[in-house]
PDB file of C-alpha atoms in Angstrom:
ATOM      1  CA  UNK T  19     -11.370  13.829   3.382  1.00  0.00           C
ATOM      2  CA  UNK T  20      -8.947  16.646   2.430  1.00  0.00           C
ATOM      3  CA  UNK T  21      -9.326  18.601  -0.518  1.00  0.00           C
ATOM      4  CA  UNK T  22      -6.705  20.809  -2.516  1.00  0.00           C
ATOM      5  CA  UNK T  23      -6.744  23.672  -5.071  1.00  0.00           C
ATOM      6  CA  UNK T  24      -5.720  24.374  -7.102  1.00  0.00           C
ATOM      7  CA  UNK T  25      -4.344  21.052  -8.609  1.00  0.00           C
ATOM      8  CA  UNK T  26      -2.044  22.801 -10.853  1.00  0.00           C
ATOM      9  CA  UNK T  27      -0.361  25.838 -10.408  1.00  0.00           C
ATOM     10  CA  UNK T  28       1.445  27.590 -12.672  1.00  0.00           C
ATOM     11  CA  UNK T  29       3.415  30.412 -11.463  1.00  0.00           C
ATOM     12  CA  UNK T  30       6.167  33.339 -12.548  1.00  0.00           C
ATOM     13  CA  UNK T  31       9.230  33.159 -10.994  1.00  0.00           C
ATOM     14  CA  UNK T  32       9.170  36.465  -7.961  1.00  0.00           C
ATOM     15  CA  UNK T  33       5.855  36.531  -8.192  1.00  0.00           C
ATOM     16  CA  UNK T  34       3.513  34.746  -5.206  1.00  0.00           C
ATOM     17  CA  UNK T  35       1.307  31.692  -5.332  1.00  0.00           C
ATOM     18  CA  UNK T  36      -1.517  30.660  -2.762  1.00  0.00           C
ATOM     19  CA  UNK T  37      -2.816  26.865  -1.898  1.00  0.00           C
ATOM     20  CA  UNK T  38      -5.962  26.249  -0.281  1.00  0.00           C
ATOM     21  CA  UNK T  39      -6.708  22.767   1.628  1.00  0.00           C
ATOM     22  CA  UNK T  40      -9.918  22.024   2.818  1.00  0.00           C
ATOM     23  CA  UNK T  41     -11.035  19.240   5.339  1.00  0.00           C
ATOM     24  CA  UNK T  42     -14.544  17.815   5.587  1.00  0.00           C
ATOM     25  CA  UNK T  43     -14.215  17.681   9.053  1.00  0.00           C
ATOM     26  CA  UNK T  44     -12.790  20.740  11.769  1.00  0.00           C
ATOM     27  CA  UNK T  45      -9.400  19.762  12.552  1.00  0.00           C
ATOM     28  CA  UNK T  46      -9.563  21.037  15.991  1.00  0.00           C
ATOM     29  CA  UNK T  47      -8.098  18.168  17.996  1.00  0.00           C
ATOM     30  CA  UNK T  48      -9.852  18.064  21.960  1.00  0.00           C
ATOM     31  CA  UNK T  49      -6.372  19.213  23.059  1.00  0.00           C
ATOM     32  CA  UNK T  50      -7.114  22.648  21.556  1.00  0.00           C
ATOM     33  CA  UNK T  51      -4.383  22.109  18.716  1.00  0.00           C
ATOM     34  CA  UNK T  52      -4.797  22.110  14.848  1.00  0.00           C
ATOM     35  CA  UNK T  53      -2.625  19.395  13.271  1.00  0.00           C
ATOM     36  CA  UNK T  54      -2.398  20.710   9.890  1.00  0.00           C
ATOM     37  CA  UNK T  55       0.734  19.835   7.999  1.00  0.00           C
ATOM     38  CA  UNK T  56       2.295  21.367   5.309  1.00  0.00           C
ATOM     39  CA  UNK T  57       4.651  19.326   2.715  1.00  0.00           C
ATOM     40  CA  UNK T  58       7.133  20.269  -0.187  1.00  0.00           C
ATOM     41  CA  UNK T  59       7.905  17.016  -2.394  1.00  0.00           C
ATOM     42  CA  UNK T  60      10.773  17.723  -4.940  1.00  0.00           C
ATOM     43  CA  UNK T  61      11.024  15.574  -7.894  1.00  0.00           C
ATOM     44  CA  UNK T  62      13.045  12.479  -7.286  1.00  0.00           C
ATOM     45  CA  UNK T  63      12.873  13.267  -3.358  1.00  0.00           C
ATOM     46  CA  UNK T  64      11.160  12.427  -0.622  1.00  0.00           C
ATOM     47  CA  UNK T  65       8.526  14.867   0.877  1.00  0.00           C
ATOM     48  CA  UNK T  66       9.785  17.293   3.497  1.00  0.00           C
ATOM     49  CA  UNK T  67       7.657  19.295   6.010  1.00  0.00           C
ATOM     50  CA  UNK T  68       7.355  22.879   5.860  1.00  0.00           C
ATOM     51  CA  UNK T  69       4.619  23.642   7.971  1.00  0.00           C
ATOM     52  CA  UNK T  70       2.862  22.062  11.148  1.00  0.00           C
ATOM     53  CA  UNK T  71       0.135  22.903  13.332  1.00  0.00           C
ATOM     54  CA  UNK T  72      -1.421  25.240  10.867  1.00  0.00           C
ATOM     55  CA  UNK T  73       1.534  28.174  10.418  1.00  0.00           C
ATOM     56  CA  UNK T  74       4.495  26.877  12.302  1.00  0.00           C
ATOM     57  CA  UNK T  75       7.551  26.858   9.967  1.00  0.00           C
ATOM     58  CA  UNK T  76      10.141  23.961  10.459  1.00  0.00           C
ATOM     59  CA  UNK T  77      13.483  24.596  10.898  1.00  0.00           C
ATOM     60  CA  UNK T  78      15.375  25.945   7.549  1.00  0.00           C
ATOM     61  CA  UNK T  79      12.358  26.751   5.946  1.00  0.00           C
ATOM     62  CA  UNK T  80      12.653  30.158   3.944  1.00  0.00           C
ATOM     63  CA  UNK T  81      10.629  32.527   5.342  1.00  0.00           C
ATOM     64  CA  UNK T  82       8.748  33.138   2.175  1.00  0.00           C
ATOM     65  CA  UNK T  83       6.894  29.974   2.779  1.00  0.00           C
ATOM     66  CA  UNK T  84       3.671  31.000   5.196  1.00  0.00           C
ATOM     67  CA  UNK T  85       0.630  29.279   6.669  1.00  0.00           C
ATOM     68  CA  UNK T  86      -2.497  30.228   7.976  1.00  0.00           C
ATOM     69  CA  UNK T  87      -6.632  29.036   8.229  1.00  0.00           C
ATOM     70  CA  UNK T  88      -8.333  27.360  10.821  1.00  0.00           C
ATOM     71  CA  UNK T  89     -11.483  24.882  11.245  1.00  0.00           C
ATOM     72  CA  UNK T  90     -11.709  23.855   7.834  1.00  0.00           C
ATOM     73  CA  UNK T  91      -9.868  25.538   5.452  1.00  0.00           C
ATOM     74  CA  UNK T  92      -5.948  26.346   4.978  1.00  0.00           C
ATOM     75  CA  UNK T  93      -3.741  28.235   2.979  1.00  0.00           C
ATOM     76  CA  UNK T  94      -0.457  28.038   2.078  1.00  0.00           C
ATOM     77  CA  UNK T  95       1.655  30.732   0.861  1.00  0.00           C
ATOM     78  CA  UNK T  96       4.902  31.322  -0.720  1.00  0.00           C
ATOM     79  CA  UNK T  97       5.648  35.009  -0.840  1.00  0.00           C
ATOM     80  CA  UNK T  98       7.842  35.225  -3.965  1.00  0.00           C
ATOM     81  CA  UNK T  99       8.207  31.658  -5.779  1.00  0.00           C
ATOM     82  CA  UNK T 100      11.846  30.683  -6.451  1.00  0.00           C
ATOM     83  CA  UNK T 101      12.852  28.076  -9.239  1.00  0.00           C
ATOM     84  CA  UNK T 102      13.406  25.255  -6.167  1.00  0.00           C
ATOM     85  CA  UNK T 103      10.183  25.600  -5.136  1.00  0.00           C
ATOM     86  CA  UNK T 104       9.317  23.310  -8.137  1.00  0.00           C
ATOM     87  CA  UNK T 105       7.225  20.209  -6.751  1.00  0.00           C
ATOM     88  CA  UNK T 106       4.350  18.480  -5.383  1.00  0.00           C
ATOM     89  CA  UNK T 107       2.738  20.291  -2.088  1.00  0.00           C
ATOM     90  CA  UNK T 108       0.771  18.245  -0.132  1.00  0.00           C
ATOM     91  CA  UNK T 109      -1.269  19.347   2.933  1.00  0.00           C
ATOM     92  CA  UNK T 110      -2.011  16.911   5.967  1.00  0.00           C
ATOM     93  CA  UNK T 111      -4.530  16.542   8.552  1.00  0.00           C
ATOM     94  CA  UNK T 112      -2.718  14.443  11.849  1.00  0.00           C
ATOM     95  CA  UNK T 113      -5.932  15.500  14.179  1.00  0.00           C
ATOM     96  CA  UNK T 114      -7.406  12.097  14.046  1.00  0.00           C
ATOM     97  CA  UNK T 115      -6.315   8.842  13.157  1.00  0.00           C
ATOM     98  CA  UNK T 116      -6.252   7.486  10.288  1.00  0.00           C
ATOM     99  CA  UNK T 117      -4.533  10.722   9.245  1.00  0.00           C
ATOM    100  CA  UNK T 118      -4.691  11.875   5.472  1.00  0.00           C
ATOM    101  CA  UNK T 119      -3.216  13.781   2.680  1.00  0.00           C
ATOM    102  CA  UNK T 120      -4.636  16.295   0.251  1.00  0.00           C
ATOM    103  CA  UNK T 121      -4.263  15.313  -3.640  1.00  0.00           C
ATOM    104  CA  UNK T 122      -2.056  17.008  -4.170  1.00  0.00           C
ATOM    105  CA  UNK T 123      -0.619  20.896  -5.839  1.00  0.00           C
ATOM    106  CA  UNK T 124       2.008  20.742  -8.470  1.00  0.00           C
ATOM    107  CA  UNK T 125       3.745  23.724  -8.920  1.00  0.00           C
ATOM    108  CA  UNK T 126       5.773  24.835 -11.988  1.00  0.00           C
ATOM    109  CA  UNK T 127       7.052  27.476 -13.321  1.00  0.00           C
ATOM    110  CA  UNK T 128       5.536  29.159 -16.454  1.00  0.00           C
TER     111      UNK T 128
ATOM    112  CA  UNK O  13      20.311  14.576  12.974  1.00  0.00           C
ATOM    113  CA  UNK O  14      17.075  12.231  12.345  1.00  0.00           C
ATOM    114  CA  UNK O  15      18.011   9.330   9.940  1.00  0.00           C
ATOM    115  CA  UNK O  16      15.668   6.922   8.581  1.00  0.00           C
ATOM    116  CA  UNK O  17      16.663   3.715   6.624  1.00  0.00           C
ATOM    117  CA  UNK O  18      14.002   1.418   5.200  1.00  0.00           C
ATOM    118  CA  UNK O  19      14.748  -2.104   3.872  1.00  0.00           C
ATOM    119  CA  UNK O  20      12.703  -4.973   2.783  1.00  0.00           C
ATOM    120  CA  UNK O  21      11.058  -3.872  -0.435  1.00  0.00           C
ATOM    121  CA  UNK O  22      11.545  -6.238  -3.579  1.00  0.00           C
ATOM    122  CA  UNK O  23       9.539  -7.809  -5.786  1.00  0.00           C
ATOM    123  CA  UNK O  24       6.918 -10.149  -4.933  1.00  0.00           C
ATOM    124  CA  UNK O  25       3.690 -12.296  -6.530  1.00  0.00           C
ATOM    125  CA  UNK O  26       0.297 -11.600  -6.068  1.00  0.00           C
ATOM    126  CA  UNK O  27      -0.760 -13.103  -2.333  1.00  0.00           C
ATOM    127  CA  UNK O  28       3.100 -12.785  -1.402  1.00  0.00           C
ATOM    128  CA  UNK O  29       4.431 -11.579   1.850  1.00  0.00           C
ATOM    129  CA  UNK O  30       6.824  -8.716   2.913  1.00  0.00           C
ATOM    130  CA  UNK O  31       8.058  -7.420   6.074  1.00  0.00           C
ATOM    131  CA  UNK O  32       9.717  -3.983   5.930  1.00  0.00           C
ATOM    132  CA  UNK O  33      12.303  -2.206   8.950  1.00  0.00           C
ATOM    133  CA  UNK O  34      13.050   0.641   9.481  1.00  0.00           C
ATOM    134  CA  UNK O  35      16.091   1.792  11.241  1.00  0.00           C
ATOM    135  CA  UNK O  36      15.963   4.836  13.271  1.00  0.00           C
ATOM    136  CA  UNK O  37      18.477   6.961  14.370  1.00  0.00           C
ATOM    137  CA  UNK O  38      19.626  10.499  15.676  1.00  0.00           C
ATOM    138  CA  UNK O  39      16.578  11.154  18.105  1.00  0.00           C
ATOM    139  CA  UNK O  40      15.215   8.941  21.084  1.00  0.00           C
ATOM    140  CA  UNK O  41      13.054   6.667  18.842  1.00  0.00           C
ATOM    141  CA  UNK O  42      11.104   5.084  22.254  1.00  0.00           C
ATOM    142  CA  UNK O  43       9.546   8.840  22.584  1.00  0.00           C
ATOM    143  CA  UNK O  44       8.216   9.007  19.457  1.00  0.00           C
ATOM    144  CA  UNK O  45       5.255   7.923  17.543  1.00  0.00           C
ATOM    145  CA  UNK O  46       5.987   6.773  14.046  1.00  0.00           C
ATOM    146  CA  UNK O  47       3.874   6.626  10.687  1.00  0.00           C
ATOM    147  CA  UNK O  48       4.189   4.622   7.735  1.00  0.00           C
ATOM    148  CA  UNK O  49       3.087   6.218   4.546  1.00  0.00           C
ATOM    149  CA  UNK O  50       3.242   4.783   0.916  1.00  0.00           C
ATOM    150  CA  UNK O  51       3.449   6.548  -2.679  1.00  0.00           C
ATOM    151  CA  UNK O  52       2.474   4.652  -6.001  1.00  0.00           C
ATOM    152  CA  UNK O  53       4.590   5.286  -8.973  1.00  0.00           C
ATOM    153  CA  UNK O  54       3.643   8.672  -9.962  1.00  0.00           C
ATOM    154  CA  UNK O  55       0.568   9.388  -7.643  1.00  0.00           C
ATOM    155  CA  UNK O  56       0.313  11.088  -4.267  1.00  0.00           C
ATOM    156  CA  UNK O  57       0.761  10.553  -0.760  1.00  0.00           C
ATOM    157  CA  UNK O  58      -1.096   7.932   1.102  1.00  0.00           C
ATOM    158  CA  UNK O  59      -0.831   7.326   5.148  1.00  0.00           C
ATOM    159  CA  UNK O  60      -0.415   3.631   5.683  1.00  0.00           C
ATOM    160  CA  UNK O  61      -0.187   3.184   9.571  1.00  0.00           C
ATOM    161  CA  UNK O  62       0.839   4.427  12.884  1.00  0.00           C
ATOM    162  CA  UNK O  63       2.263   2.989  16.001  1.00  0.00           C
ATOM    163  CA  UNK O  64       2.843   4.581  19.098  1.00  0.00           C
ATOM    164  CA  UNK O  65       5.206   4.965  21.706  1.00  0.00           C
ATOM    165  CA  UNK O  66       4.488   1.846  23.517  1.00  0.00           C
ATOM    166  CA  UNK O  67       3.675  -0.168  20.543  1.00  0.00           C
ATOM    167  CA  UNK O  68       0.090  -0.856  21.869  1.00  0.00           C
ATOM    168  CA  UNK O  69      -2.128   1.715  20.386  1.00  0.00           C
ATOM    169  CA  UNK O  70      -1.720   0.844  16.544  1.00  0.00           C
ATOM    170  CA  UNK O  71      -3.670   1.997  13.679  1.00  0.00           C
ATOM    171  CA  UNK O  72      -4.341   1.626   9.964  1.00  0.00           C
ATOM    172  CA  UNK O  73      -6.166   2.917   6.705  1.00  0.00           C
ATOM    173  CA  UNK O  74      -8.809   1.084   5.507  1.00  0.00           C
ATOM    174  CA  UNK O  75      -6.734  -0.249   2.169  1.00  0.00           C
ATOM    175  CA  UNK O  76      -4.482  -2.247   4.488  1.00  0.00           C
ATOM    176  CA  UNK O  77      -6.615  -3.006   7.535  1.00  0.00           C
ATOM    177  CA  UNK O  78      -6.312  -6.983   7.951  1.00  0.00           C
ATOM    178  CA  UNK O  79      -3.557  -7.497   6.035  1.00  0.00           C
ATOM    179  CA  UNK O  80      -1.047  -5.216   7.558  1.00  0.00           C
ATOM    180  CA  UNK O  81       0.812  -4.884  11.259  1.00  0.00           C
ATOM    181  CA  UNK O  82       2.901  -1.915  12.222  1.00  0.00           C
ATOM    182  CA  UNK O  83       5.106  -2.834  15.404  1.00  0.00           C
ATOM    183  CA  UNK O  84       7.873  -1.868  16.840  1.00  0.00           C
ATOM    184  CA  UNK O  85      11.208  -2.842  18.873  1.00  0.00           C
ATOM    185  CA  UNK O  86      12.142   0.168  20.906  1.00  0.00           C
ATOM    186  CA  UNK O  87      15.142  -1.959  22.392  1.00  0.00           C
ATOM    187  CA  UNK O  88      17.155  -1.921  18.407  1.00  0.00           C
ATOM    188  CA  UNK O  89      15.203   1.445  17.524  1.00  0.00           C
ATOM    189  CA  UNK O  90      13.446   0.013  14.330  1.00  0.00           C
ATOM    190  CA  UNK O  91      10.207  -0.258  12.771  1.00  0.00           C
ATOM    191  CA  UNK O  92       8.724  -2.801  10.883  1.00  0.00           C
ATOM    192  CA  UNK O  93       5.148  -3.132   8.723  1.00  0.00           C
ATOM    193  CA  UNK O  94       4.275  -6.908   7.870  1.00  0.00           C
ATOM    194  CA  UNK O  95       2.349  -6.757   4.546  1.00  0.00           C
ATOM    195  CA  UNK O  96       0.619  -9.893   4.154  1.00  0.00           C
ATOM    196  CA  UNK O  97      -1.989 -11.200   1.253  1.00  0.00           C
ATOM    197  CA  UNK O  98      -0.258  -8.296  -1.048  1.00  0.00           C
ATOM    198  CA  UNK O  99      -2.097  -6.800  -4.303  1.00  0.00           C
ATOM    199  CA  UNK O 100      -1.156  -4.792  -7.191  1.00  0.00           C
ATOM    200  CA  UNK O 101      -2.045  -1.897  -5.789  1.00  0.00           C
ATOM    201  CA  UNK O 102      -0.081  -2.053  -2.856  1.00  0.00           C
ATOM    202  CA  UNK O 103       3.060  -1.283  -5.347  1.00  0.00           C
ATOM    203  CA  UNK O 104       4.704   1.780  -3.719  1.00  0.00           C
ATOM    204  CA  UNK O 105       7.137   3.194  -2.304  1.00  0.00           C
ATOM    205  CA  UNK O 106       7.013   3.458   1.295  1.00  0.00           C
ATOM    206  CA  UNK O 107       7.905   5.212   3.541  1.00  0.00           C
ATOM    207  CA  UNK O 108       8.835   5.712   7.444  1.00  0.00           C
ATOM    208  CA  UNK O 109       8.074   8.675   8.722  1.00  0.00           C
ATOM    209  CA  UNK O 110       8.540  10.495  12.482  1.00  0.00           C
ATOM    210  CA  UNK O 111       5.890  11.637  14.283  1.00  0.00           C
ATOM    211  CA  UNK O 112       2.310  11.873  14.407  1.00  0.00           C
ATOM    212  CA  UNK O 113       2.513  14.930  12.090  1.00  0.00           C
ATOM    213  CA  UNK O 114       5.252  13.310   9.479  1.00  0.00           C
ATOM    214  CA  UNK O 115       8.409  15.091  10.743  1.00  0.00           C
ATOM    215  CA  UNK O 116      11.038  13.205   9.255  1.00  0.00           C
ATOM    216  CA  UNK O 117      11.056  11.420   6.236  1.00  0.00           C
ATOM    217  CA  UNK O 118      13.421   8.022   5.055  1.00  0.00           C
ATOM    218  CA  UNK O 119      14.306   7.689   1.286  1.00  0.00           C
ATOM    219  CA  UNK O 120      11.691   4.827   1.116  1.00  0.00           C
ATOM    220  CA  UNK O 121      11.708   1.407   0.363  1.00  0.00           C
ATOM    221  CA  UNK O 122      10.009   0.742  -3.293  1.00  0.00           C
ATOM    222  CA  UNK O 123       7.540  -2.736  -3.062  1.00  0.00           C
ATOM    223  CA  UNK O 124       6.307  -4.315  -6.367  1.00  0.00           C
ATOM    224  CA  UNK O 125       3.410  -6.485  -6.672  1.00  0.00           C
ATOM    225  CA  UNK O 126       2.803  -8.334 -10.163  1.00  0.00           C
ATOM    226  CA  UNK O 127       2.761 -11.554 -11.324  1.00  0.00           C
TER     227      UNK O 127
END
């Protein structure tokens, strides 16, 4: 089971915002790898990745976007938030099958 | 670049049948695992099913198990999820996704279940 928080976040434009996930389980895979994903869902869109194996940034992801934790517990950071950073962000656990999403962060601006 | 085109969503009754695709393209689909994940009207994300390379090693959530099959035809690079004995709350929009870790997303292909 993944867990999220907060499950609102309201935030000022420039100024940073933090999201913790938490697993119930250590999502330490036997191959030594943490599959911990990292997803930005826009309204109207379909969910992109941001982040994989814990703090690996996809391609064209903005730099301000970071991602750290281990074991249980995850964080997601965006440095300075920016008006398109308006959305859903979901975190992901791919260690074991059948993988699973958080709840869910919605982040606005104030 | 990675495209993604699902098809095969509509409308159907309570007990119906549906069998999605997924066209893949822009990436060598036969090396890839791929992931079906679905998205009610205005909730969150919820993984459906994944297939691997081969098409042997398949596997699903527990809302589906039994009534859904993820395969695959590596030959016409497409993926398909039969959705049989379907219920309202299977009414999403779903989606086919790259990867074991959700890569690459399609738009989706929106199912309806009422009666």
């Amino acid at each position: 089971v993944m867990t999220q928080s907060p499950l609102s976040l309201p935030v000022t434009l420039g100024q940073p915002a933090s999201i913790s996930c938490r697993s119930s389980q250590s999502l330490v895979h036997s191959d030594g790898n943490t599959y911990l994903s990292w997803f930005q869902q826009r309204p109207g869109q379909p969910p992109r990745r941001l982040i994989y194996r814990v703090s690996r940034r996809d391609s064209g992801v903005p730099d301000r976007f970071s991602g750290s934790g281990s074991g249980t517990d995850f964080t997601l950071k965006i440095s300075r938030v920016e008006a398109e950073d308006v959305g859903v962000y979901y975190c992901m656990q791919g260690t074991r099958w059948p993988g699973a999403f958080g709840p869910g962060t919605r982040v606005d601006i104030k | 670049e990675v495209k993604l085109v699902e098809s095969g969503g509509g409308s159907v009754q309570p007990g119906g049948s549906l069998r999605l695709s997924c066209a893949a393209s822009g990436f060598i689909f036969s090396s890839d695992a791929m992931t079906w994940v679905r998205q009610a009207p205005g909730k969150g994300l919820e993984w459906v099913s994944i297939i691997d390379t081969t098409g042997v090693g398949t596997f699903y959530a527990d809302s589906v198990k039994g009534r859904f099959t993820i395969s695959r035809d590596n030959s016409k690079n497409t993926l398909y999820l039969q959705m049989n004995s379907l219920r309202a709350d299977d009414t999403a929009l779903y989606y086919c996704v790259k990867g074991n870790n959700c890569d690459d997303w399609g738009q989706g292909t929106l199912v309806t279940v009422s009666s």
